[in-house]
Structure formats: structure tokens, C-alpha cells
């Protein structure tokens, strides 16, 4: 039996030698930078001391997790992380779908390509530049305040207002990623059989009917899969953008799990504590992914596996 398996593997390696060579750098990358560092997660259960190393550090079990759950910041950062993710799903997730549907309806190819290019380009702008633009536009002397003053409002630093932070964060996210996110839906739309539209026209369907009964069902599988993946990142708010945007005045609504890990892990050097928080974060995301996949499989028979 073993000889048969090894002989099959050997034969496959010979037949697909070039393909294995192509995939080898990717495998090496993931092994070195993704799988090997997983061993370091064990320090979440220790009082890690770099001088003593992993083997010499004291084992404390779940003490770091208990410390996090009892932290006065636990409720705040969990609430902020969940709310940002939920708002992102409610407002951000449908945005690229709507844009793809609108672009799909355009008949003028030049105008369509212009809109696509304009919306795609924002994805390639550096996050540092994006956050710089946001700060410039939302400060008391910025463009948005010029507009507010023009309509009779009062100038104020919007980015310093905790009540407006989530709105600014989600709106800027949509602006930056709407075009890039629409690519996969445009690809799915291109795969819909044109004969379905022709049959719908013969039955007297208008554009709205075609959208509801042909277009949306045609890309429903793609939408469900993307939603499952998005739910798997429910506690995965971008720490880079948060760190670049937030300040002490907006901690109440801006501080998320990722930014808290950065502060306690990198700035305060509490490696075991920050690793425990990161492990908790990854575990919750994994559970959400499993639950979302299971529910999707039951309801729509569409799932990742």
C-alpha cells in the first residue's frame, strides 16, 4: 500500500515537475512566515522572558487570558472592534456589489472604463497617504469644514470627535476599496449566460426584473462566499489604519483589539499578554468563519468547504 502511494507521488512529481517548482517559493514563504511562527503562540500561556527564552520562561496557563478578560479595556475594545466590523459589513460589503451592478448596466465602454479606473486607483494609494488626506480634510481648517461653514455650520475638528470616528473610518474604507472589491463581482457578472437575459426579455421582464431574477441569482454564490470570508474577519479591524487615525481623544470609539495589541505588545513589551489577546482574536474569527460556513451550507447549499 505504502509503495503504491509513494510510487504515485513519485510519478506525479515527474509529470508535473515544472508546476511543483513554480509553487515551491509560495510554500516556502508560508512555511517560514505563517506556519513556523505559530509555535511562538505558546508564549500566550507563559510569563515570557526573552532572556530565558520559551523553554526557560514560567508557564502560567490561562492567566494572561484571565488578565485580558478582567481588563477595564476589554469591553471597550471588543465593542469598538465588533461595531466597526458590523458597520463595515452593513455599509461596506454591499458597496462593491452595487458598483459592479451599476457598471454592468453601462453601455458606453469609454465611460465605463473611466469609472472603473477612477475607482480602482484608490486601492493602490498608500494607507499613510490616505490617512493623511483624511486628517487634512477633517481638521478644523479642512475642506469638509469649508463646506460645513458654507452651509451655516460651525468649524470643528471632526477627526477629534469620538462620535464621528466610526463614520469617518467606514466612509473612507468604502471610498478606498469599492472599486477593487467590485472586480470579483464584475467577473461573476461576465459569466452569466446572455440567453437568460434574452429569455427574460421575451417573457416581458424589464431591467429591474432582470436584476432581481437573473443578475443577482447569477452572482449569489460569489456574494455568499465573500460574505463568509468577511464574517471570518469580524474581529479583524485594520490596526495600521487605526494607529494612523486614532488619538487619545478618540480612544473611546477608535481603540480596537489590533491597536491594543500593538500598544501592549510593541510599546509596553508585554509579549505574553499581547500574544494571548491575539490568540483570542484569531480563535473568535475562526469560530465565526466555521459558523457562517455551516449556516450558509444549510440555507443555500453554498459554502467554502
mmCIF file of C-alpha atoms in Angstrom:
data_model
loop_
_atom_site.group_PDB
_atom_site.id
_atom_site.type_symbol
_atom_site.label_atom_id
_atom_site.label_comp_id
_atom_site.label_asym_id
_atom_site.label_seq_id
_atom_site.Cartn_x
_atom_site.Cartn_y
_atom_site.Cartn_z
ATOM 1 C CA UNK A 1 0.000 0.000 0.000
ATOM 2 C CA UNK A 2 2.789 2.401 1.005
ATOM 3 C CA UNK A 3 4.782 1.537 -2.088
ATOM 4 C CA UNK A 4 1.721 2.289 -4.242
ATOM 5 C CA UNK A 5 1.207 5.734 -2.615
ATOM 6 C CA UNK A 6 4.891 6.665 -2.885
ATOM 7 C CA UNK A 7 5.063 5.459 -6.458
ATOM 8 C CA UNK A 8 2.028 7.611 -7.344
ATOM 9 C CA UNK A 9 3.604 10.651 -5.678
ATOM 10 C CA UNK A 10 6.898 9.997 -7.458
ATOM 11 C CA UNK A 11 5.116 9.642 -10.783
ATOM 12 C CA UNK A 12 3.126 12.837 -10.204
ATOM 13 C CA UNK A 13 6.299 14.734 -9.295
ATOM 14 C CA UNK A 14 7.904 13.654 -12.558
ATOM 15 C CA UNK A 15 4.838 14.549 -14.662
ATOM 16 C CA UNK A 16 4.231 17.939 -13.019
ATOM 17 C CA UNK A 17 7.804 18.865 -12.146
ATOM 18 C CA UNK A 18 7.539 22.416 -13.532
ATOM 19 C CA UNK A 19 4.310 23.115 -11.603
ATOM 20 C CA UNK A 20 5.854 21.983 -8.307
ATOM 21 C CA UNK A 21 8.879 24.199 -8.943
ATOM 22 C CA UNK A 22 6.546 27.159 -9.532
ATOM 23 C CA UNK A 23 4.603 26.554 -6.308
ATOM 24 C CA UNK A 24 7.716 25.861 -4.211
ATOM 25 C CA UNK A 25 8.549 29.545 -3.417
ATOM 26 C CA UNK A 26 4.963 30.096 -2.229
ATOM 27 C CA UNK A 27 5.119 27.025 0.016
ATOM 28 C CA UNK A 28 8.462 28.119 1.464
ATOM 29 C CA UNK A 29 7.062 31.608 2.125
ATOM 30 C CA UNK A 30 4.023 30.271 4.008
ATOM 31 C CA UNK A 31 6.065 27.745 5.978
ATOM 32 C CA UNK A 32 8.620 30.353 7.117
ATOM 33 C CA UNK A 33 6.363 33.352 7.714
ATOM 34 C CA UNK A 34 2.982 31.778 8.552
ATOM 35 C CA UNK A 35 3.321 28.252 9.943
ATOM 36 C CA UNK A 36 6.672 28.383 11.722
ATOM 37 C CA UNK A 37 5.720 31.490 13.799
ATOM 38 C CA UNK A 38 2.661 29.594 15.097
ATOM 39 C CA UNK A 39 4.994 27.858 17.535
ATOM 40 C CA UNK A 40 5.527 31.242 19.178
ATOM 41 C CA UNK A 41 1.836 31.358 20.171
ATOM 42 C CA UNK A 42 2.762 29.123 23.108
ATOM 43 C CA UNK A 43 4.067 32.201 24.972
ATOM 44 C CA UNK A 44 0.405 33.204 25.467
ATOM 45 C CA UNK A 45 0.389 30.596 28.239
ATOM 46 C CA UNK A 46 3.671 31.809 29.787
ATOM 47 C CA UNK A 47 5.192 34.761 31.549
ATOM 48 C CA UNK A 48 7.633 35.128 28.685
ATOM 49 C CA UNK A 49 11.103 36.457 29.354
ATOM 50 C CA UNK A 50 13.340 36.960 26.259
ATOM 51 C CA UNK A 51 16.453 36.294 28.345
ATOM 52 C CA UNK A 52 15.156 32.872 29.422
ATOM 53 C CA UNK A 53 13.518 32.026 26.104
ATOM 54 C CA UNK A 54 10.432 29.879 25.554
ATOM 55 C CA UNK A 55 11.876 26.827 27.309
ATOM 56 C CA UNK A 56 13.040 28.748 30.366
ATOM 57 C CA UNK A 57 10.028 31.047 30.830
ATOM 58 C CA UNK A 58 7.468 30.307 33.544
ATOM 59 C CA UNK A 59 4.277 28.515 32.487
ATOM 60 C CA UNK A 60 1.188 30.377 33.785
ATOM 61 C CA UNK A 61 -1.643 28.624 31.921
ATOM 62 C CA UNK A 62 -4.635 30.850 31.183
ATOM 63 C CA UNK A 63 -3.502 33.696 33.449
ATOM 64 C CA UNK A 64 -2.861 36.071 30.529
ATOM 65 C CA UNK A 65 -6.338 35.414 29.100
ATOM 66 C CA UNK A 66 -7.957 35.991 32.514
ATOM 67 C CA UNK A 67 -5.991 39.219 32.825
ATOM 68 C CA UNK A 68 -7.372 40.368 29.476
ATOM 69 C CA UNK A 69 -10.977 39.429 30.324
ATOM 70 C CA UNK A 70 -10.689 41.324 33.628
ATOM 71 C CA UNK A 71 -9.059 44.346 31.998
ATOM 72 C CA UNK A 72 -11.031 47.627 32.167
ATOM 73 C CA UNK A 73 -10.369 47.977 28.421
ATOM 74 C CA UNK A 74 -11.824 44.574 27.454
ATOM 75 C CA UNK A 75 -15.437 45.686 26.932
ATOM 76 C CA UNK A 76 -14.405 48.888 25.161
ATOM 77 C CA UNK A 77 -12.053 47.379 22.603
ATOM 78 C CA UNK A 78 -14.324 44.383 21.957
ATOM 79 C CA UNK A 79 -17.306 46.689 21.421
ATOM 80 C CA UNK A 80 -15.359 49.001 19.103
ATOM 81 C CA UNK A 81 -13.941 46.103 17.079
ATOM 82 C CA UNK A 82 -17.319 44.415 16.631
ATOM 83 C CA UNK A 83 -19.123 47.658 15.783
ATOM 84 C CA UNK A 84 -16.555 48.662 13.169
ATOM 85 C CA UNK A 85 -16.789 45.204 11.596
ATOM 86 C CA UNK A 86 -20.602 45.148 11.679
ATOM 87 C CA UNK A 87 -20.842 48.645 10.177
ATOM 88 C CA UNK A 88 -18.303 47.587 7.571
ATOM 89 C CA UNK A 89 -20.480 44.609 6.630
ATOM 90 C CA UNK A 90 -23.732 46.599 6.617
ATOM 91 C CA UNK A 91 -22.441 49.579 4.622
ATOM 92 C CA UNK A 92 -19.141 48.468 3.115
ATOM 93 C CA UNK A 93 -19.923 44.949 1.928
ATOM 94 C CA UNK A 94 -22.827 45.870 -0.415
ATOM 95 C CA UNK A 95 -20.966 48.885 -1.875
ATOM 96 C CA UNK A 96 -18.765 46.990 -4.410
ATOM 97 C CA UNK A 97 -21.745 44.807 -5.363
ATOM 98 C CA UNK A 98 -23.857 47.885 -6.124
ATOM 99 C CA UNK A 99 -20.989 49.478 -8.077
ATOM 100 C CA UNK A 100 -20.494 46.275 -10.109
ATOM 101 C CA UNK A 101 -24.223 46.124 -10.900
ATOM 102 C CA UNK A 102 -24.227 49.775 -11.986
ATOM 103 C CA UNK A 103 -21.116 49.330 -14.134
ATOM 104 C CA UNK A 104 -22.659 46.240 -15.685
ATOM 105 C CA UNK A 105 -25.600 48.344 -16.867
ATOM 106 C CA UNK A 106 -23.401 50.917 -18.626
ATOM 107 C CA UNK A 107 -23.358 50.637 -22.406
ATOM 108 C CA UNK A 108 -20.750 53.335 -23.150
ATOM 109 C CA UNK A 109 -17.470 51.428 -22.877
ATOM 110 C CA UNK A 110 -15.222 54.508 -22.582
ATOM 111 C CA UNK A 111 -17.223 55.955 -19.700
ATOM 112 C CA UNK A 112 -17.357 52.533 -18.036
ATOM 113 C CA UNK A 113 -13.577 52.123 -18.234
ATOM 114 C CA UNK A 114 -13.038 55.651 -16.912
ATOM 115 C CA UNK A 115 -15.239 54.974 -13.879
ATOM 116 C CA UNK A 116 -13.558 51.611 -13.277
ATOM 117 C CA UNK A 117 -10.081 53.132 -13.435
ATOM 118 C CA UNK A 118 -11.039 56.029 -11.129
ATOM 119 C CA UNK A 119 -12.484 53.666 -8.510
ATOM 120 C CA UNK A 120 -9.667 51.101 -8.772
ATOM 121 C CA UNK A 121 -6.855 53.633 -8.319
ATOM 122 C CA UNK A 122 -7.761 54.497 -4.732
ATOM 123 C CA UNK A 123 -6.896 50.937 -3.668
ATOM 124 C CA UNK A 124 -3.267 51.491 -4.682
ATOM 125 C CA UNK A 125 -2.833 54.700 -2.685
ATOM 126 C CA UNK A 126 -0.616 54.135 0.354
ATOM 127 C CA UNK A 127 -2.540 53.881 3.616
ATOM 128 C CA UNK A 128 -0.256 56.544 5.088
ATOM 129 C CA UNK A 129 -1.276 58.906 2.285
ATOM 130 C CA UNK A 130 -4.963 58.014 2.695
ATOM 131 C CA UNK A 131 -4.940 58.711 6.429
ATOM 132 C CA UNK A 132 -3.035 61.936 5.754
ATOM 133 C CA UNK A 133 -5.756 63.024 3.322
ATOM 134 C CA UNK A 134 -8.463 62.120 5.851
ATOM 135 C CA UNK A 135 -6.769 64.184 8.574
ATOM 136 C CA UNK A 136 -6.313 67.158 6.255
ATOM 137 C CA UNK A 137 -9.929 67.073 5.086
ATOM 138 C CA UNK A 138 -11.433 66.587 8.561
ATOM 139 C CA UNK A 139 -9.390 69.093 10.564
ATOM 140 C CA UNK A 140 -10.971 72.411 11.543
ATOM 141 C CA UNK A 141 -9.374 74.187 8.560
ATOM 142 C CA UNK A 142 -10.037 71.330 6.116
ATOM 143 C CA UNK A 143 -12.236 71.050 3.034
ATOM 144 C CA UNK A 144 -15.171 69.359 4.806
ATOM 145 C CA UNK A 145 -15.311 72.174 7.357
ATOM 146 C CA UNK A 146 -15.234 74.703 4.489
ATOM 147 C CA UNK A 147 -18.385 73.043 3.154
ATOM 148 C CA UNK A 148 -19.985 72.923 6.620
ATOM 149 C CA UNK A 149 -19.253 76.628 7.155
ATOM 150 C CA UNK A 150 -20.617 77.494 3.701
ATOM 151 C CA UNK A 151 -23.968 75.981 4.708
ATOM 152 C CA UNK A 152 -24.015 77.854 8.020
ATOM 153 C CA UNK A 153 -22.325 75.294 10.270
ATOM 154 C CA UNK A 154 -19.527 75.736 12.810
ATOM 155 C CA UNK A 155 -15.943 74.660 12.212
ATOM 156 C CA UNK A 156 -14.718 71.808 14.409
ATOM 157 C CA UNK A 157 -12.031 69.131 14.243
ATOM 158 C CA UNK A 158 -14.059 66.157 13.010
ATOM 159 C CA UNK A 159 -11.281 63.609 13.479
ATOM 160 C CA UNK A 160 -11.029 64.591 17.161
ATOM 161 C CA UNK A 161 -14.727 63.862 17.726
ATOM 162 C CA UNK A 162 -15.219 60.291 19.072
ATOM 163 C CA UNK A 163 -18.847 60.258 17.860
ATOM 164 C CA UNK A 164 -17.728 60.788 14.234
ATOM 165 C CA UNK A 165 -14.733 58.432 14.193
ATOM 166 C CA UNK A 166 -16.608 55.311 13.023
ATOM 167 C CA UNK A 167 -18.381 57.274 10.265
ATOM 168 C CA UNK A 168 -15.056 58.638 9.000
ATOM 169 C CA UNK A 169 -13.402 55.202 9.232
ATOM 170 C CA UNK A 170 -16.144 53.312 7.352
ATOM 171 C CA UNK A 171 -16.722 56.029 4.723
ATOM 172 C CA UNK A 172 -13.016 56.238 3.894
ATOM 173 C CA UNK A 173 -12.830 52.434 3.732
ATOM 174 C CA UNK A 174 -15.672 52.349 1.196
ATOM 175 C CA UNK A 175 -14.072 55.124 -0.863
ATOM 176 C CA UNK A 176 -10.717 53.337 -0.965
ATOM 177 C CA UNK A 177 -11.856 49.753 -1.601
ATOM 178 C CA UNK A 178 -15.170 49.965 -3.503
ATOM 179 C CA UNK A 179 -13.570 49.762 -6.943
ATOM 180 C CA UNK A 180 -11.123 46.994 -6.081
ATOM 181 C CA UNK A 181 -13.846 44.965 -4.382
ATOM 182 C CA UNK A 182 -16.115 45.226 -7.421
ATOM 183 C CA UNK A 183 -13.638 43.337 -9.657
ATOM 184 C CA UNK A 184 -14.676 39.890 -8.456
ATOM 185 C CA UNK A 185 -18.375 40.713 -8.885
ATOM 186 C CA UNK A 186 -17.795 42.078 -12.391
ATOM 187 C CA UNK A 187 -16.021 38.809 -13.212
ATOM 188 C CA UNK A 188 -19.012 36.868 -11.851
ATOM 189 C CA UNK A 189 -21.408 39.047 -13.867
ATOM 190 C CA UNK A 190 -19.473 38.342 -17.067
ATOM 191 C CA UNK A 191 -20.105 34.619 -16.508
ATOM 192 C CA UNK A 192 -23.907 34.920 -16.615
ATOM 193 C CA UNK A 193 -25.377 33.418 -19.779
ATOM 194 C CA UNK A 194 -26.790 36.130 -22.067
ATOM 195 C CA UNK A 195 -29.532 33.738 -23.146
ATOM 196 C CA UNK A 196 -31.074 34.106 -19.698
ATOM 197 C CA UNK A 197 -31.488 37.841 -20.298
ATOM 198 C CA UNK A 198 -32.947 37.178 -23.741
ATOM 199 C CA UNK A 199 -35.427 34.673 -22.308
ATOM 200 C CA UNK A 200 -36.392 37.194 -19.596
ATOM 201 C CA UNK A 201 -36.959 39.883 -22.252
ATOM 202 C CA UNK A 202 -39.237 37.538 -24.212
ATOM 203 C CA UNK A 203 -41.237 36.984 -21.016
ATOM 204 C CA UNK A 204 -41.685 40.766 -20.713
ATOM 205 C CA UNK A 205 -39.167 41.407 -17.947
ATOM 206 C CA UNK A 206 -37.849 44.950 -17.540
ATOM 207 C CA UNK A 207 -34.379 45.902 -16.246
ATOM 208 C CA UNK A 208 -35.435 45.678 -12.609
ATOM 209 C CA UNK A 209 -36.941 42.213 -13.125
ATOM 210 C CA UNK A 210 -33.770 41.024 -14.850
ATOM 211 C CA UNK A 211 -31.693 42.346 -11.969
ATOM 212 C CA UNK A 212 -33.793 40.530 -9.355
ATOM 213 C CA UNK A 213 -34.377 37.254 -11.192
ATOM 214 C CA UNK A 214 -31.293 36.833 -13.397
ATOM 215 C CA UNK A 215 -28.365 39.005 -12.309
ATOM 216 C CA UNK A 216 -28.497 38.633 -8.519
ATOM 217 C CA UNK A 217 -29.130 34.851 -8.584
ATOM 218 C CA UNK A 218 -26.261 34.575 -11.066
ATOM 219 C CA UNK A 219 -23.749 36.117 -8.649
ATOM 220 C CA UNK A 220 -25.349 34.880 -5.415
ATOM 221 C CA UNK A 221 -22.708 32.158 -4.929
ATOM 222 C CA UNK A 222 -19.899 34.726 -5.162
ATOM 223 C CA UNK A 223 -21.706 37.067 -2.755
ATOM 224 C CA UNK A 224 -22.225 34.293 -0.189
ATOM 225 C CA UNK A 225 -18.590 33.141 -0.329
ATOM 226 C CA UNK A 226 -17.309 36.709 0.046
ATOM 227 C CA UNK A 227 -19.690 37.272 2.964
ATOM 228 C CA UNK A 228 -18.451 34.118 4.711
ATOM 229 C CA UNK A 229 -14.853 35.303 4.337
ATOM 230 C CA UNK A 230 -15.835 38.739 5.643
ATOM 231 C CA UNK A 231 -17.546 37.229 8.690
ATOM 232 C CA UNK A 232 -14.342 35.294 9.348
ATOM 233 C CA UNK A 233 -12.667 38.668 9.960
ATOM 234 C CA UNK A 234 -15.312 40.008 12.356
ATOM 235 C CA UNK A 235 -12.607 40.968 14.878
ATOM 236 C CA UNK A 236 -10.024 41.844 12.265
ATOM 237 C CA UNK A 237 -10.143 45.651 12.010
ATOM 238 C CA UNK A 238 -7.074 47.155 10.335
ATOM 239 C CA UNK A 239 -4.573 48.097 13.026
ATOM 240 C CA UNK A 240 -2.462 50.154 10.583
ATOM 241 C CA UNK A 241 -5.328 52.499 9.725
ATOM 242 C CA UNK A 242 -6.471 52.681 13.341
ATOM 243 C CA UNK A 243 -2.991 53.550 14.619
ATOM 244 C CA UNK A 244 -2.583 56.224 11.939
ATOM 245 C CA UNK A 245 -6.008 57.767 12.591
ATOM 246 C CA UNK A 246 -6.800 57.490 16.281
ATOM 247 C CA UNK A 247 -5.566 59.579 19.188
ATOM 248 C CA UNK A 248 -6.208 59.776 22.916
ATOM 249 C CA UNK A 249 -9.317 61.898 22.350
ATOM 250 C CA UNK A 250 -10.958 59.158 20.259
ATOM 251 C CA UNK A 251 -9.832 56.041 22.175
ATOM 252 C CA UNK A 252 -13.381 55.558 23.462
ATOM 253 C CA UNK A 253 -14.691 54.681 19.971
ATOM 254 C CA UNK A 254 -11.490 54.106 17.972
ATOM 255 C CA UNK A 255 -9.423 51.709 20.065
ATOM 256 C CA UNK A 256 -9.782 48.148 18.732
ATOM 257 C CA UNK A 257 -8.221 44.793 19.609
ATOM 258 C CA UNK A 258 -5.475 45.133 16.985
ATOM 259 C CA UNK A 259 -4.395 48.609 18.144
ATOM 260 C CA UNK A 260 -4.498 47.495 21.790
ATOM 261 C CA UNK A 261 -2.237 44.535 20.930
ATOM 262 C CA UNK A 262 0.166 46.982 19.261
ATOM 263 C CA UNK A 263 0.310 49.197 22.348
ATOM 264 C CA UNK A 264 0.724 46.471 24.962
ATOM 265 C CA UNK A 265 2.915 44.227 22.806
ATOM 266 C CA UNK A 266 5.226 46.580 20.933
ATOM 267 C CA UNK A 267 5.212 49.745 23.030
ATOM 268 C CA UNK A 268 4.855 48.222 26.518
ATOM 269 C CA UNK A 269 6.668 44.937 25.681
ATOM 270 C CA UNK A 270 4.048 42.687 27.303
ATOM 271 C CA UNK A 271 4.680 39.898 24.809
ATOM 272 C CA UNK A 272 2.789 37.093 26.533
ATOM 273 C CA UNK A 273 -0.219 39.308 27.236
ATOM 274 C CA UNK A 274 -0.411 40.635 23.663
ATOM 275 C CA UNK A 275 0.018 37.120 22.245
ATOM 276 C CA UNK A 276 -2.876 35.885 24.398
ATOM 277 C CA UNK A 277 -5.080 38.703 23.081
ATOM 278 C CA UNK A 278 -4.059 37.912 19.505
ATOM 279 C CA UNK A 279 -4.792 34.216 20.039
ATOM 280 C CA UNK A 280 -8.211 35.060 21.466
ATOM 281 C CA UNK A 281 -8.860 37.307 18.453
ATOM 282 C CA UNK A 282 -7.882 34.595 15.952
ATOM 283 C CA UNK A 283 -9.953 31.978 17.791
ATOM 284 C CA UNK A 284 -13.126 34.105 17.664
ATOM 285 C CA UNK A 285 -12.581 34.841 13.965
ATOM 286 C CA UNK A 286 -12.135 31.125 13.277
ATOM 287 C CA UNK A 287 -15.361 30.286 15.149
ATOM 288 C CA UNK A 288 -17.280 32.928 13.180
ATOM 289 C CA UNK A 289 -15.894 31.500 9.937
ATOM 290 C CA UNK A 290 -17.000 27.962 10.856
ATOM 291 C CA UNK A 291 -20.477 29.088 11.973
ATOM 292 C CA UNK A 292 -21.008 31.280 8.886
ATOM 293 C CA UNK A 293 -19.892 28.453 6.597
ATOM 294 C CA UNK A 294 -22.187 25.943 8.360
ATOM 295 C CA UNK A 295 -25.214 28.240 8.215
ATOM 296 C CA UNK A 296 -24.577 29.074 4.567
ATOM 297 C CA UNK A 297 -24.336 25.376 3.710
ATOM 298 C CA UNK A 298 -27.677 24.690 5.406
ATOM 299 C CA UNK A 299 -29.536 27.671 3.956
ATOM 300 C CA UNK A 300 -28.142 27.987 0.430
ATOM 301 C CA UNK A 301 -26.005 24.848 -0.097
ATOM 302 C CA UNK A 302 -23.101 27.185 -0.870
ATOM 303 C CA UNK A 303 -20.005 27.051 1.315
ATOM 304 C CA UNK A 304 -16.211 27.265 1.342
ATOM 305 C CA UNK A 305 -15.902 23.524 2.044
#
